[in-house]
Amino acid sequence: MSKNTPEEEGGSTQRPLRLRLQLIALYAGGFLGPFGGGVVASILPEIGDDLGVGPSAAASSLTAYLLPFAALMLVSGTLGTRWGKVRTVRIAYGVYVFASLACFLAPTLEVFLAARVLQGSANAFTTPLLLASLAAATPQARLGRALGAFGAFQAAGQSSAPLIGGLAAEFDWRLAFLVIAVVAGILGAVGLPKSEAPTATTPARLRDALRPEVLRIGIAALLGWGALGGLSFLLAFRFEDEFGLSPTVRGLLLTVFGVAGILSARRIGILIDRIGARSSVMIGALGGAVLVSVVGLAGLVPVIAIAWFVAGVASQFVLVGVNAAVLGSEGPNRGGAVSVVQAMRFGGAALAPLALTPIYDSSPAASFLIPAILLAVVAPLVMPKQR
């Protein structure tokens, strides 16, 4: 005769609720990376004015977040798998709360950039572990659908970041970082569902993740984010310089990119289960290149807004596609492999301000056309063929 534990007898209604909350937190964790990285995109002039620097110097806050975020993600998936995913993610959220409060209180650009570095470092230990946990809990035939839902949350972070940043700047841009601290605190308190998978007998190894196939997928991810979704800061510059738009209006217009991702990501994930990851990346890269060119050259704000909205759909073809490709591939240390791809993805966004801001100062049109060409030519060539 079996004997029920106290949790089974007294917590039969509580456990499903807790588990549902933890599953929601797993998906919602995808929100934080794009949100934390992009919240400054629409308010760079206001940050620069408050801290006594120019907009170009303030733009380094994008790189300060995304560069350590991307660099540490090369190893964070492997280390987090060794240390335990649930524990690692909880600690990372706690550090993120502290760093966000430091951004809120920063008196100088140097302190603000240091806090952004800490933010990005902490976030590096959440995103890949969330994706690996999601893949472990999802049947292969439905992986695209699940990753599409995760991509919708990432798109929500991407879309709400410039809007919340712009609204906060109407009062005080620092308030945006209080919002980030609250979101991170809630996710850390809820936690993640504990994995029921058996523990590996050998520690996860980084070299198992650095396979040629994984690196090729990573290059496509780098271009898909750095040359497409990562151009929001350039568009914010253009909206201010050429059209004189306010922070709130800039934020609203930048938001349409993420709204398109929210609406399309899950449907794209379902489509990927049928057409395959490589075909998805090809569609997104070629279509995205055309749309980036329109965004950089069009002279009417409504045309730019429509093109930027459709570009949000194209980005999901690329981003959900590369996640499906790496998580659907064979090989050990899937957590480390997706970590490497995510590192290269956000590395593209971290390098974009450094590479493209000087080009924008010389030729705004060229700063959009160059990434469009790279996206159209390189991304389709490097994606591995489907099995």
Short mmCIF file of C-alpha atoms in Angstrom, two decimals:
data_model
loop_
_atom_site.label_atom_id
_atom_site.label_comp_id
_atom_site.label_asym_id
_atom_site.label_seq_id
_atom_site.Cartn_x
_atom_site.Cartn_y
_atom_site.Cartn_z
CA MET A 1 0.00 0.00 0.00
CA SER A 2 1.44 3.38 -1.00
CA LYS A 3 1.63 6.24 1.45
CA ASN A 4 1.03 9.81 0.35
CA THR A 5 3.42 12.52 1.43
CA PRO A 6 2.06 15.58 3.27
CA GLU A 7 2.62 17.63 0.13
CA GLU A 8 0.53 15.19 -1.92
CA GLU A 9 -2.27 15.15 0.65
CA GLY A 10 -2.37 18.83 1.61
CA GLY A 11 -0.94 20.50 -1.50
CA SER A 12 -2.84 18.82 -4.32
CA THR A 13 -4.44 22.12 -5.34
CA GLN A 14 -1.44 24.29 -4.54
CA ARG A 15 1.17 22.39 -6.47
CA PRO A 16 -0.51 22.71 -9.89
CA LEU A 17 -0.90 26.46 -9.34
CA ARG A 18 2.74 26.81 -8.30
CA LEU A 19 3.86 24.74 -11.27
CA ARG A 20 1.78 26.85 -13.64
CA LEU A 21 3.30 30.01 -12.24
CA GLN A 22 6.78 28.57 -12.64
CA LEU A 23 6.08 27.60 -16.25
CA ILE A 24 4.81 31.11 -16.92
CA ALA A 25 7.97 32.46 -15.29
CA LEU A 26 10.06 30.25 -17.60
CA TYR A 27 8.49 31.87 -20.65
CA ALA A 28 8.39 35.34 -19.10
CA GLY A 29 12.12 35.12 -18.40
CA GLY A 30 12.59 35.56 -22.13
CA PHE A 31 11.15 39.04 -21.70
CA LEU A 32 13.98 40.35 -19.53
CA GLY A 33 16.99 40.15 -21.87
CA PRO A 34 15.62 42.24 -24.76
CA PHE A 35 13.83 44.56 -22.33
CA GLY A 36 16.86 45.31 -20.19
CA GLY A 37 19.10 45.74 -23.20
CA GLY A 38 16.75 47.93 -25.23
CA VAL A 39 15.12 50.12 -22.59
CA VAL A 40 17.67 52.88 -23.22
CA ALA A 41 17.28 52.89 -27.03
CA SER A 42 14.62 55.61 -27.18
CA ILE A 43 15.98 57.78 -24.35
CA LEU A 44 19.68 58.13 -25.18
CA PRO A 45 19.44 61.95 -25.57
CA GLU A 46 17.79 62.27 -22.14
CA ILE A 47 20.37 59.99 -20.47
CA GLY A 48 23.17 62.01 -22.07
CA ASP A 49 21.70 65.34 -20.92
CA ASP A 50 21.24 64.12 -17.34
CA LEU A 51 24.71 62.60 -17.06
CA GLY A 52 26.47 65.43 -18.89
CA VAL A 53 27.50 63.56 -22.05
CA GLY A 54 26.40 63.46 -25.68
CA PRO A 55 23.97 60.93 -27.23
CA SER A 56 26.83 58.98 -28.83
CA ALA A 57 28.49 58.50 -25.42
CA ALA A 58 25.14 57.55 -23.93
CA ALA A 59 24.77 54.94 -26.69
CA SER A 60 27.68 53.07 -25.07
CA SER A 61 25.17 51.98 -22.41
CA LEU A 62 23.75 49.59 -25.03
CA THR A 63 27.15 48.01 -25.51
CA ALA A 64 27.90 48.05 -21.77
CA TYR A 65 24.90 45.78 -21.24
CA LEU A 66 25.06 43.61 -24.32
CA LEU A 67 28.80 42.94 -24.60
CA PRO A 68 29.25 41.18 -21.21
CA PHE A 69 25.83 39.63 -21.71
CA ALA A 70 27.02 38.09 -24.97
CA ALA A 71 30.56 37.26 -23.80
CA LEU A 72 29.49 35.45 -20.63
CA MET A 73 26.82 33.52 -22.49
CA LEU A 74 29.59 31.63 -24.24
CA VAL A 75 30.12 29.78 -20.95
CA SER A 76 27.02 30.51 -18.85
CA GLY A 77 24.94 27.66 -20.27
CA THR A 78 27.68 25.16 -19.52
CA LEU A 79 28.39 26.56 -16.04
CA GLY A 80 24.70 26.83 -15.18
CA THR A 81 24.18 23.21 -16.16
CA ARG A 82 27.01 22.19 -13.81
CA TRP A 83 25.80 24.34 -10.91
CA GLY A 84 22.10 23.58 -11.29
CA LYS A 85 19.72 25.52 -13.52
CA VAL A 86 17.17 26.52 -10.88
CA ARG A 87 19.73 27.79 -8.37
CA THR A 88 21.76 29.63 -11.02
CA VAL A 89 18.72 31.42 -12.43
CA ARG A 90 17.50 32.52 -8.99
CA ILE A 91 20.88 34.02 -8.07
CA ALA A 92 21.13 35.74 -11.44
CA TYR A 93 17.75 37.41 -10.96
CA GLY A 94 18.86 38.66 -7.54
CA VAL A 95 22.00 40.24 -9.00
CA TYR A 96 19.88 41.77 -11.75
CA VAL A 97 17.66 43.50 -9.21
CA PHE A 98 20.70 44.98 -7.46
CA ALA A 99 22.23 46.18 -10.75
CA SER A 100 18.95 47.77 -11.88
CA LEU A 101 18.71 49.74 -8.65
CA ALA A 102 22.31 50.86 -9.16
CA CYS A 103 21.34 52.17 -12.62
CA PHE A 104 18.46 54.06 -11.03
CA LEU A 105 20.79 55.78 -8.55
CA ALA A 106 23.85 56.29 -10.81
CA PRO A 107 25.23 59.86 -10.49
CA THR A 108 27.68 59.66 -13.41
CA LEU A 109 28.04 57.93 -16.74
CA GLU A 110 30.86 55.75 -15.37
CA VAL A 111 28.71 54.42 -12.52
CA PHE A 112 25.77 53.92 -14.88
CA LEU A 113 27.90 51.95 -17.34
CA ALA A 114 29.32 49.77 -14.54
CA ALA A 115 25.79 48.96 -13.39
CA ARG A 116 24.80 48.13 -16.96
CA VAL A 117 27.77 45.75 -17.20
CA LEU A 118 26.53 43.99 -14.06
CA GLN A 119 23.01 43.83 -15.47
CA GLY A 120 24.20 42.19 -18.65
CA SER A 121 26.45 39.77 -16.77
CA ALA A 122 23.57 38.60 -14.57
CA ASN A 123 21.19 38.21 -17.50
CA ALA A 124 23.72 35.99 -19.27
CA PHE A 125 22.92 33.28 -16.73
CA THR A 126 19.16 33.26 -17.37
CA THR A 127 18.32 33.25 -21.09
CA PRO A 128 20.22 30.12 -22.26
CA LEU A 129 19.19 28.09 -19.21
CA LEU A 130 15.55 29.00 -19.77
CA LEU A 131 15.76 27.87 -23.40
CA ALA A 132 17.49 24.61 -22.46
CA SER A 133 14.86 23.90 -19.80
CA LEU A 134 12.10 24.58 -22.31
CA ALA A 135 13.63 22.26 -24.90
CA ALA A 136 14.08 19.49 -22.33
CA ALA A 137 10.38 19.66 -21.46
CA THR A 138 9.08 19.78 -25.07
CA PRO A 139 8.65 16.92 -27.58
CA GLN A 140 10.77 17.40 -30.69
CA ALA A 141 7.74 17.60 -32.98
CA ARG A 142 6.39 20.59 -31.03
CA LEU A 143 9.69 22.35 -30.35
CA GLY A 144 9.08 25.12 -32.88
CA ARG A 145 5.70 25.92 -31.33
CA ALA A 146 7.22 26.18 -27.82
CA LEU A 147 10.13 28.30 -29.02
CA GLY A 148 7.68 30.52 -30.87
CA ALA A 149 5.84 31.19 -27.61
CA PHE A 150 9.17 31.96 -25.92
CA GLY A 151 10.01 34.25 -28.82
CA ALA A 152 6.73 36.09 -28.29
CA PHE A 153 7.80 36.93 -24.74
CA GLN A 154 11.18 38.09 -26.03
CA ALA A 155 9.37 40.24 -28.56
CA ALA A 156 7.24 41.64 -25.74
CA GLY A 157 10.43 42.73 -24.00
CA GLN A 158 11.73 44.22 -27.24
CA SER A 159 8.49 46.11 -27.92
CA SER A 160 7.76 47.40 -24.43
CA ALA A 161 11.35 48.54 -23.72
CA PRO A 162 11.40 51.68 -25.91
CA LEU A 163 7.81 52.55 -24.98
CA ILE A 164 8.39 52.28 -21.23
CA GLY A 165 11.70 54.07 -21.61
CA GLY A 166 10.07 56.87 -23.58
CA LEU A 167 7.18 57.23 -21.12
CA ALA A 168 9.57 57.25 -18.17
CA ALA A 169 11.69 59.95 -19.84
CA GLU A 170 8.69 62.28 -19.82
CA PHE A 171 9.12 62.34 -16.02
CA ASP A 172 12.54 60.84 -15.25
CA TRP A 173 14.33 58.25 -17.39
CA ARG A 174 15.59 56.55 -14.23
CA LEU A 175 12.10 55.27 -13.44
CA ALA A 176 12.48 52.73 -16.25
CA PHE A 177 15.07 50.90 -14.15
CA LEU A 178 12.66 50.58 -11.24
CA VAL A 179 10.35 48.72 -13.60
CA ILE A 180 13.21 46.39 -14.55
CA ALA A 181 14.04 45.72 -10.90
CA VAL A 182 10.41 44.84 -10.13
CA VAL A 183 10.15 42.44 -13.09
CA ALA A 184 13.41 40.68 -12.17
CA GLY A 185 12.38 40.43 -8.53
CA ILE A 186 9.04 38.81 -9.39
CA LEU A 187 10.64 36.27 -11.73
CA GLY A 188 13.28 35.38 -9.14
CA ALA A 189 10.64 34.92 -6.43
CA VAL A 190 8.52 32.59 -8.56
CA GLY A 191 11.48 30.48 -9.70
CA LEU A 192 11.48 27.70 -12.29
CA PRO A 193 10.07 24.17 -12.33
CA LYS A 194 12.58 21.61 -11.12
CA SER A 195 13.82 19.29 -13.83
CA GLU A 196 12.88 15.65 -13.51
CA ALA A 197 15.52 14.58 -16.03
CA PRO A 198 18.30 12.36 -14.69
CA THR A 199 21.53 14.12 -13.81
CA ALA A 200 24.34 13.65 -16.31
CA THR A 201 27.15 11.40 -15.15
CA THR A 202 29.84 13.68 -16.62
CA PRO A 203 30.03 17.48 -16.24
CA ALA A 204 28.93 19.61 -19.19
CA ARG A 205 31.91 20.65 -21.33
CA LEU A 206 32.26 23.85 -23.35
CA ARG A 207 34.04 22.12 -26.22
CA ASP A 208 30.93 19.98 -26.76
CA ALA A 209 29.02 23.21 -27.45
CA LEU A 210 31.61 24.80 -29.78
CA ARG A 211 30.86 22.53 -32.72
CA PRO A 212 31.15 23.95 -36.28
CA GLU A 213 27.42 23.48 -36.82
CA VAL A 214 26.62 25.48 -33.68
CA LEU A 215 29.03 28.28 -34.66
CA ARG A 216 27.46 28.59 -38.11
CA ILE A 217 24.01 28.90 -36.58
CA GLY A 218 25.48 31.49 -34.22
CA ILE A 219 26.70 33.65 -37.11
CA ALA A 220 23.18 33.68 -38.54
CA ALA A 221 21.87 34.68 -35.11
CA LEU A 222 24.47 37.45 -34.84
CA LEU A 223 23.33 38.97 -38.12
CA GLY A 224 19.66 38.36 -37.39
CA TRP A 225 19.86 40.50 -34.26
CA GLY A 226 22.73 42.90 -34.95
CA ALA A 227 21.62 43.77 -38.50
CA LEU A 228 17.87 43.70 -37.91
CA GLY A 229 16.42 43.92 -34.40
CA GLY A 230 19.53 45.63 -33.06
CA LEU A 231 19.02 48.70 -35.28
CA SER A 232 16.37 50.31 -33.06
CA PHE A 233 18.92 52.81 -31.70
CA LEU A 234 19.71 53.97 -35.26
CA LEU A 235 16.04 54.40 -35.99
CA ALA A 236 15.65 56.41 -32.78
CA PHE A 237 18.49 58.70 -33.94
CA ARG A 238 16.81 59.11 -37.32
CA PHE A 239 13.42 59.89 -35.80
CA GLU A 240 14.97 62.65 -33.71
CA ASP A 241 17.43 64.09 -36.26
CA GLU A 242 15.24 64.05 -39.39
CA PHE A 243 11.72 64.23 -38.00
CA GLY A 244 12.15 65.87 -34.55
CA LEU A 245 9.97 63.34 -32.72
CA SER A 246 9.56 63.39 -28.93
CA PRO A 247 10.77 60.54 -26.68
CA THR A 248 7.24 59.13 -26.25
CA VAL A 249 6.52 59.15 -29.99
CA ARG A 250 9.92 57.62 -30.72
CA GLY A 251 9.19 54.91 -28.17
CA LEU A 252 5.76 54.18 -29.65
CA LEU A 253 7.12 53.86 -33.17
CA LEU A 254 9.99 51.61 -32.10
CA THR A 255 7.48 49.47 -30.21
CA VAL A 256 5.75 48.24 -33.36
CA PHE A 257 8.73 45.96 -34.11
CA GLY A 258 8.17 43.99 -30.94
CA VAL A 259 4.38 44.04 -31.27
CA ALA A 260 4.78 42.32 -34.63
CA GLY A 261 6.96 39.70 -32.94
CA ILE A 262 4.38 39.11 -30.21
CA LEU A 263 1.66 38.58 -32.80
CA SER A 264 3.68 36.37 -35.14
CA ALA A 265 6.24 34.38 -33.10
CA ARG A 266 4.02 31.48 -32.08
CA ARG A 267 2.55 31.10 -35.59
CA ILE A 268 6.06 31.16 -37.03
CA GLY A 269 7.08 28.47 -34.54
CA ILE A 270 4.21 26.26 -35.74
CA LEU A 271 5.30 26.86 -39.34
CA ILE A 272 8.90 25.94 -38.48
CA ASP A 273 7.72 22.53 -37.29
CA ARG A 274 6.63 21.98 -40.92
CA ILE A 275 9.17 23.80 -43.11
CA GLY A 276 12.28 23.46 -40.97
CA ALA A 277 14.61 25.91 -39.26
CA ARG A 278 16.89 26.70 -42.22
CA SER A 279 14.02 27.69 -44.51
CA SER A 280 12.70 29.94 -41.77
CA VAL A 281 16.04 31.74 -41.42
CA MET A 282 16.28 32.21 -45.20
CA ILE A 283 12.83 33.84 -45.33
CA GLY A 284 13.61 36.14 -42.42
CA ALA A 285 17.07 37.18 -43.62
CA LEU A 286 16.09 38.04 -47.18
CA GLY A 287 12.85 39.75 -46.21
CA GLY A 288 14.50 41.58 -43.32
CA ALA A 289 17.23 42.96 -45.57
CA VAL A 290 14.66 44.59 -47.85
CA LEU A 291 12.77 46.05 -44.89
CA VAL A 292 15.90 47.47 -43.22
CA SER A 293 16.68 49.27 -46.49
CA VAL A 294 13.19 50.78 -46.51
CA VAL A 295 13.50 51.87 -42.87
CA GLY A 296 16.78 53.65 -43.63
CA LEU A 297 15.76 55.34 -46.87
CA ALA A 298 12.02 56.12 -46.70
CA GLY A 299 11.12 59.77 -46.17
CA LEU A 300 7.68 59.35 -44.56
CA VAL A 301 7.17 58.32 -40.94
CA PRO A 302 4.10 56.11 -41.69
CA VAL A 303 6.06 54.17 -44.33
CA ILE A 304 8.96 53.68 -41.91
CA ALA A 305 6.58 52.53 -39.16
CA ILE A 306 4.92 49.95 -41.43
CA ALA A 307 8.29 48.64 -42.66
CA TRP A 308 9.56 48.43 -39.07
CA PHE A 309 6.44 46.47 -38.06
CA VAL A 310 6.92 43.93 -40.87
CA ALA A 311 10.64 43.75 -39.99
CA GLY A 312 9.53 42.52 -36.56
CA VAL A 313 7.86 39.56 -38.27
CA ALA A 314 11.00 38.89 -40.33
CA SER A 315 13.13 38.92 -37.19
CA GLN A 316 11.06 36.13 -35.66
CA PHE A 317 11.66 33.94 -38.71
CA VAL A 318 15.38 34.35 -38.03
CA LEU A 319 15.43 34.19 -34.23
CA VAL A 320 12.95 31.37 -33.66
CA GLY A 321 14.60 29.57 -36.58
CA VAL A 322 18.12 29.66 -35.12
CA ASN A 323 16.83 28.54 -31.69
CA ALA A 324 15.00 25.63 -33.30
CA ALA A 325 18.09 24.74 -35.33
CA VAL A 326 20.46 24.54 -32.36
CA LEU A 327 18.05 22.92 -29.90
CA GLY A 328 16.94 20.42 -32.53
CA SER A 329 20.48 19.39 -33.43
CA GLU A 330 22.19 16.31 -32.09
CA GLY A 331 25.09 16.45 -29.69
CA PRO A 332 25.85 16.73 -25.97
CA ASN A 333 25.50 19.85 -23.81
CA ARG A 334 22.45 21.39 -25.44
CA GLY A 335 22.42 24.06 -22.75
CA GLY A 336 25.95 25.07 -23.69
CA ALA A 337 25.15 25.01 -27.43
CA VAL A 338 22.15 27.31 -27.14
CA SER A 339 24.24 29.49 -24.84
CA VAL A 340 26.87 29.92 -27.57
CA VAL A 341 24.23 30.82 -30.18
CA GLN A 342 22.58 33.32 -27.84
CA ALA A 343 25.98 34.81 -27.06
CA MET A 344 26.61 35.44 -30.73
CA ARG A 345 23.09 36.77 -31.21
CA PHE A 346 23.42 39.41 -28.52
CA GLY A 347 27.03 39.99 -29.48
CA GLY A 348 25.68 41.30 -32.77
CA ALA A 349 23.48 43.76 -30.90
CA ALA A 350 26.40 44.79 -28.66
CA LEU A 351 28.68 45.49 -31.61
CA ALA A 352 26.06 47.29 -33.70
CA PRO A 353 26.25 50.64 -31.83
CA LEU A 354 30.06 50.59 -31.91
CA ALA A 355 30.20 49.74 -35.61
CA LEU A 356 27.24 51.69 -36.96
CA THR A 357 27.13 54.93 -34.94
CA PRO A 358 30.28 56.34 -36.65
CA ILE A 359 28.84 55.32 -40.04
CA TYR A 360 25.55 57.03 -39.17
CA ASP A 361 27.41 60.23 -38.30
CA SER A 362 28.94 60.19 -41.79
CA SER A 363 26.06 58.74 -43.82
CA PRO A 364 22.73 57.76 -42.20
CA ALA A 365 21.64 55.84 -45.29
CA ALA A 366 24.82 53.72 -45.36
CA SER A 367 24.36 52.77 -41.69
CA PHE A 368 21.17 50.93 -42.72
CA LEU A 369 22.24 49.62 -46.12
CA ILE A 370 25.46 47.93 -44.93
CA PRO A 371 23.75 45.68 -42.35
CA ALA A 372 20.98 44.95 -44.88
CA ILE A 373 23.51 43.64 -47.39
CA LEU A 374 25.27 41.50 -44.76
CA LEU A 375 21.95 40.05 -43.63
CA ALA A 376 20.87 39.14 -47.15
CA VAL A 377 24.16 37.60 -48.26
CA VAL A 378 25.87 36.02 -45.24
CA ALA A 379 23.04 34.63 -43.11
CA PRO A 380 21.58 32.29 -45.79
CA LEU A 381 25.07 31.04 -46.70
CA VAL A 382 26.16 30.04 -43.20
CA MET A 383 23.02 28.19 -42.04
CA PRO A 384 23.63 24.41 -41.99
CA LYS A 385 21.46 22.31 -44.27
CA GLN A 386 18.49 20.56 -42.74
CA ARG A 387 18.71 16.88 -42.03
#
